[in-house]
Short mmCIF file of N, CA and C in Angstrom, two decimals:
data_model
loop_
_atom_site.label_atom_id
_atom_site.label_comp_id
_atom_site.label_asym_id
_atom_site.label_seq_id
_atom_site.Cartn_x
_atom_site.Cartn_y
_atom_site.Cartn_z
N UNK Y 1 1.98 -24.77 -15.40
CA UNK Y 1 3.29 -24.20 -15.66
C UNK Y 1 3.36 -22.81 -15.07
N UNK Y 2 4.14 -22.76 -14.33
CA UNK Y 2 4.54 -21.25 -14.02
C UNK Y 2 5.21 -20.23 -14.60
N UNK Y 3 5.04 -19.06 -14.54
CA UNK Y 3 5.26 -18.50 -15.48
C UNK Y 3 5.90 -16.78 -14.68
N UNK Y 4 6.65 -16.05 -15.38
CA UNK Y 4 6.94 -14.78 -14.89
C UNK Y 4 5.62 -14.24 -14.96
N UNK Y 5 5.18 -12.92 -13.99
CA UNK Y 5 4.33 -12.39 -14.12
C UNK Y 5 4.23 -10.91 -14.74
N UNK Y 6 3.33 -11.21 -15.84
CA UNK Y 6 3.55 -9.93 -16.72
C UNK Y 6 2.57 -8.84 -16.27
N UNK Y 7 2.43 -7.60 -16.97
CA UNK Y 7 1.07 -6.65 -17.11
C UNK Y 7 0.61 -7.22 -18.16
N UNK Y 8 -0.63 -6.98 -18.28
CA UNK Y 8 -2.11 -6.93 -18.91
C UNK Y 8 -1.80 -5.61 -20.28
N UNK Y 9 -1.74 -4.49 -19.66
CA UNK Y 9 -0.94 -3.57 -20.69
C UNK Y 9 -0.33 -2.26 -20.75
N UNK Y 10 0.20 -1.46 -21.24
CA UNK Y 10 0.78 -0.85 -21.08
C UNK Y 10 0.14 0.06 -19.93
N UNK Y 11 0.93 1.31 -19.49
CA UNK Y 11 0.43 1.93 -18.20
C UNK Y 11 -0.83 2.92 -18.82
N UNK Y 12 -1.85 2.91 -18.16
CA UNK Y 12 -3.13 3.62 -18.84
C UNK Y 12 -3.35 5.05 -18.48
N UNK Y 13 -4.23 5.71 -19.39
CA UNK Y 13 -4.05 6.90 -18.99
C UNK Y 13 -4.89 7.08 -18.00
N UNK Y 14 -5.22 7.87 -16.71
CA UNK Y 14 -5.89 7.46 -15.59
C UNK Y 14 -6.48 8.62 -15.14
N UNK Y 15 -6.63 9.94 -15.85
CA UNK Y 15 -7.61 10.82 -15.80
C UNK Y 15 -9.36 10.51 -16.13
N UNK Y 16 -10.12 10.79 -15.05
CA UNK Y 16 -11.26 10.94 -14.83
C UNK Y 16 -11.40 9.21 -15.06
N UNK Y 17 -11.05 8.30 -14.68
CA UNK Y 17 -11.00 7.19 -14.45
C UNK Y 17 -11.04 6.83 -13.05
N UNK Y 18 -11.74 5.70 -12.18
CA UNK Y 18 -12.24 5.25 -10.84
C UNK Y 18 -11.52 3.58 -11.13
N UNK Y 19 -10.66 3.74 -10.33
CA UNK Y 19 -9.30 2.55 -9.94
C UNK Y 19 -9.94 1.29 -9.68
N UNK Y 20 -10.45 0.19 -10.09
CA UNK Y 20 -11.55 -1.16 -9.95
C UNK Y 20 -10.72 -2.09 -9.94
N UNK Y 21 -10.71 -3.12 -8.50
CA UNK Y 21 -10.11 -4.35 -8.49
C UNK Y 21 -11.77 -5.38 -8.87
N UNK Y 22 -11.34 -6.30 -10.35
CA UNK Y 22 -12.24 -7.55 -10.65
C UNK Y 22 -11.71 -8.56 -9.86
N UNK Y 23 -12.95 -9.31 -9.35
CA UNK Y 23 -12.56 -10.50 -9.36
C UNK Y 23 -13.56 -11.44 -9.66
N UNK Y 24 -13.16 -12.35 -10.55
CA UNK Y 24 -13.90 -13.42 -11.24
C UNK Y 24 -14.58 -14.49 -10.03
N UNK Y 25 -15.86 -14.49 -9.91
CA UNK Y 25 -16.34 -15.31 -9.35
C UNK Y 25 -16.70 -16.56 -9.13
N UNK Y 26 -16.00 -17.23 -10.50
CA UNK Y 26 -15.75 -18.51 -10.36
C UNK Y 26 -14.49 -19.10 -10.31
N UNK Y 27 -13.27 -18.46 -11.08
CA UNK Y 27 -11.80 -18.80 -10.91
C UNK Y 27 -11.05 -17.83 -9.52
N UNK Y 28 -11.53 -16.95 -9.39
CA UNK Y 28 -10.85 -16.00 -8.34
C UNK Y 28 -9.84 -15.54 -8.80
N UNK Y 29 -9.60 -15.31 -10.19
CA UNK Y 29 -8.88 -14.45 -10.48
C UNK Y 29 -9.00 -13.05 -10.22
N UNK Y 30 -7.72 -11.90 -9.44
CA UNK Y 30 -7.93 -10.29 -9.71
C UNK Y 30 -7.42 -9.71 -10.49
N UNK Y 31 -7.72 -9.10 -11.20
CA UNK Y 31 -7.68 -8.20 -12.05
C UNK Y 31 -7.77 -6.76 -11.58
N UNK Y 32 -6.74 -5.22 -11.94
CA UNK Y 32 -6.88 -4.28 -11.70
C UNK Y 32 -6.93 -2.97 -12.12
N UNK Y 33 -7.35 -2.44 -12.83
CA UNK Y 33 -7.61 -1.72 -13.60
C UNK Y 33 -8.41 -0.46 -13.36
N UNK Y 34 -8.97 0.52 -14.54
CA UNK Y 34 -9.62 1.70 -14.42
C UNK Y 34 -11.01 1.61 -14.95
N UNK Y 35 -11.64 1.93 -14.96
CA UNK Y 35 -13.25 2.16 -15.44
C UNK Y 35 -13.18 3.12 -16.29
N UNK Y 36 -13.95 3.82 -16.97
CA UNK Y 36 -14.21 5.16 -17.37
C UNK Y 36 -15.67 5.17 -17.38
N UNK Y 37 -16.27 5.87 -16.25
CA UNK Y 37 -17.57 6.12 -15.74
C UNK Y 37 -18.46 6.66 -17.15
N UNK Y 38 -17.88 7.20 -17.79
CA UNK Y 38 -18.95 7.51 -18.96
C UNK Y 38 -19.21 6.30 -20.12
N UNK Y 39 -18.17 5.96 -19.97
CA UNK Y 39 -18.28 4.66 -21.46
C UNK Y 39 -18.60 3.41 -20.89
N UNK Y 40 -17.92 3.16 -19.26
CA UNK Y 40 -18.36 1.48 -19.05
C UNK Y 40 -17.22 1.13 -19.45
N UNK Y 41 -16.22 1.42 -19.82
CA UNK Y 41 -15.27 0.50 -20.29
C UNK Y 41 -14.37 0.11 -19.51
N UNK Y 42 -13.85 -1.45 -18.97
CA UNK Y 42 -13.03 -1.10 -18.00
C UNK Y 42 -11.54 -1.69 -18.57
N UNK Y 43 -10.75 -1.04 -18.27
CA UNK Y 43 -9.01 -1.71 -18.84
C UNK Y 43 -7.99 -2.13 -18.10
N UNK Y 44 -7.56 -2.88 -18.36
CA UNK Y 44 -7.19 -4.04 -17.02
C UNK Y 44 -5.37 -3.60 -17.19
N UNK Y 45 -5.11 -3.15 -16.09
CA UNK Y 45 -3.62 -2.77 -15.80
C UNK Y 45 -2.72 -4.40 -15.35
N UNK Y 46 -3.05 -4.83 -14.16
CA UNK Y 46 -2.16 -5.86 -14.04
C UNK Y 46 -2.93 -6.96 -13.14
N UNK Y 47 -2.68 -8.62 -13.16
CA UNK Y 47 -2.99 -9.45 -12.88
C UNK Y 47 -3.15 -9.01 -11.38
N UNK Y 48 -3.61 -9.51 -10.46
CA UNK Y 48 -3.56 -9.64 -9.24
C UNK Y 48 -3.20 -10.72 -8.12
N UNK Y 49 -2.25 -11.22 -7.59
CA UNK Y 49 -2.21 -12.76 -7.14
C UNK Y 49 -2.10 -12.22 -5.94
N UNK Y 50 -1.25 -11.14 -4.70
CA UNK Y 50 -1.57 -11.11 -3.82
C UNK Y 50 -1.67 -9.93 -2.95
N UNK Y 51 -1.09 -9.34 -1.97
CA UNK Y 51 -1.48 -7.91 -1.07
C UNK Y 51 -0.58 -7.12 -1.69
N UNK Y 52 1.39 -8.29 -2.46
CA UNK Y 52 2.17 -7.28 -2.64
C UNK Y 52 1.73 -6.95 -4.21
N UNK Y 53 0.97 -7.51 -5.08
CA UNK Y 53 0.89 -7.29 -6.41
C UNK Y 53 -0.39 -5.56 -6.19
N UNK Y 54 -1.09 -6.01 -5.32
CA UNK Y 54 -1.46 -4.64 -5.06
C UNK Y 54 -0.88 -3.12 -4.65
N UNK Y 55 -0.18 -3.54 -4.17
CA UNK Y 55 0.62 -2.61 -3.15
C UNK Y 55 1.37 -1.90 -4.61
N UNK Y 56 1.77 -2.87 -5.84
CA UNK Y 56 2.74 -2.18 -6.71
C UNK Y 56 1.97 -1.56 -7.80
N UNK Y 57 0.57 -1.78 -7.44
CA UNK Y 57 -0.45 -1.24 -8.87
C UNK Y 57 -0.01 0.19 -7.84
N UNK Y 58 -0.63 -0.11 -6.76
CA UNK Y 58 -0.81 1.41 -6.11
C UNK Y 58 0.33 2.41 -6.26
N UNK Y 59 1.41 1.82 -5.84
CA UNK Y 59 2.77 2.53 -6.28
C UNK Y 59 2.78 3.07 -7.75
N UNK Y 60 2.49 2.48 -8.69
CA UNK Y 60 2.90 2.41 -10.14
C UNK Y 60 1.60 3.86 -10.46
N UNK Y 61 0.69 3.94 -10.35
CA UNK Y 61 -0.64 4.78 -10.46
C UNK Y 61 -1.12 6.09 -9.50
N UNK Y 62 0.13 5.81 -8.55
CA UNK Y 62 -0.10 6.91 -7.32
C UNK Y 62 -1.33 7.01 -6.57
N UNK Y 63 -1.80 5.93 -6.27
CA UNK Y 63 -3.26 5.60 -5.65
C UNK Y 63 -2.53 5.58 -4.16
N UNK Y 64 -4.05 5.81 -3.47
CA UNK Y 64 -4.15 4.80 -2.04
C UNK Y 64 -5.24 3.90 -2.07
N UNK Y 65 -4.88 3.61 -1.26
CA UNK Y 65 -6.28 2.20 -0.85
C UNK Y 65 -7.72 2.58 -1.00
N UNK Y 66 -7.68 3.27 -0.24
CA UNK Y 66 -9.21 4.28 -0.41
C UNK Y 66 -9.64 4.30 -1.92
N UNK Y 67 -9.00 4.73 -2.63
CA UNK Y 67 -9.31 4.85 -4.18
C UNK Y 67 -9.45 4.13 -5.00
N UNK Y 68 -9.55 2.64 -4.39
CA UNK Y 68 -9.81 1.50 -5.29
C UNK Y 68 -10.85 1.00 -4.86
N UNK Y 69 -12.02 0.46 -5.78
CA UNK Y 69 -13.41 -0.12 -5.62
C UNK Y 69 -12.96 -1.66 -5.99
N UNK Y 70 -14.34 -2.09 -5.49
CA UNK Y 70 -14.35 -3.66 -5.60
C UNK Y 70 -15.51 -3.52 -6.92
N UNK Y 71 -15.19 -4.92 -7.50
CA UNK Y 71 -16.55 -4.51 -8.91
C UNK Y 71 -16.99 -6.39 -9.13
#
């Protein structure tokens, strides 16, 4: 079933946080989100399905490309 595509959750706070696209290695799902290098914790901003769902994390977070890791 298809479905609208939502966020994961509200917009995060993104100080001293490192920008991490997941992707599940057996479904290939992406996932995109922040880390927080001291705790390990990572919090997942919005689903990922393709170049433009990226393009709008980046917009939404004021990133560039450069600033996102693979994990």
């Amino acid at each position: 079933m298809l479905g609208a595509k939502k966020a994961v959750c509200e917009k995060i706070d993104v100080l001293n946080k490192k920008a991490i696209i997941r992707k599940n290695r057996i479904t290939g799902e992406m996932v995109a989100g922040f880390l927080n290098p001291e705790t390990g914790v990572f919090e997942a901003a919005m689903e990922i399905d393709n170049e433009r769902d990226i393009d709008e994390f980046l917009d939404e977070y004021d990133l560039s490309i450069v600033m996102i890791s693979n994990m």
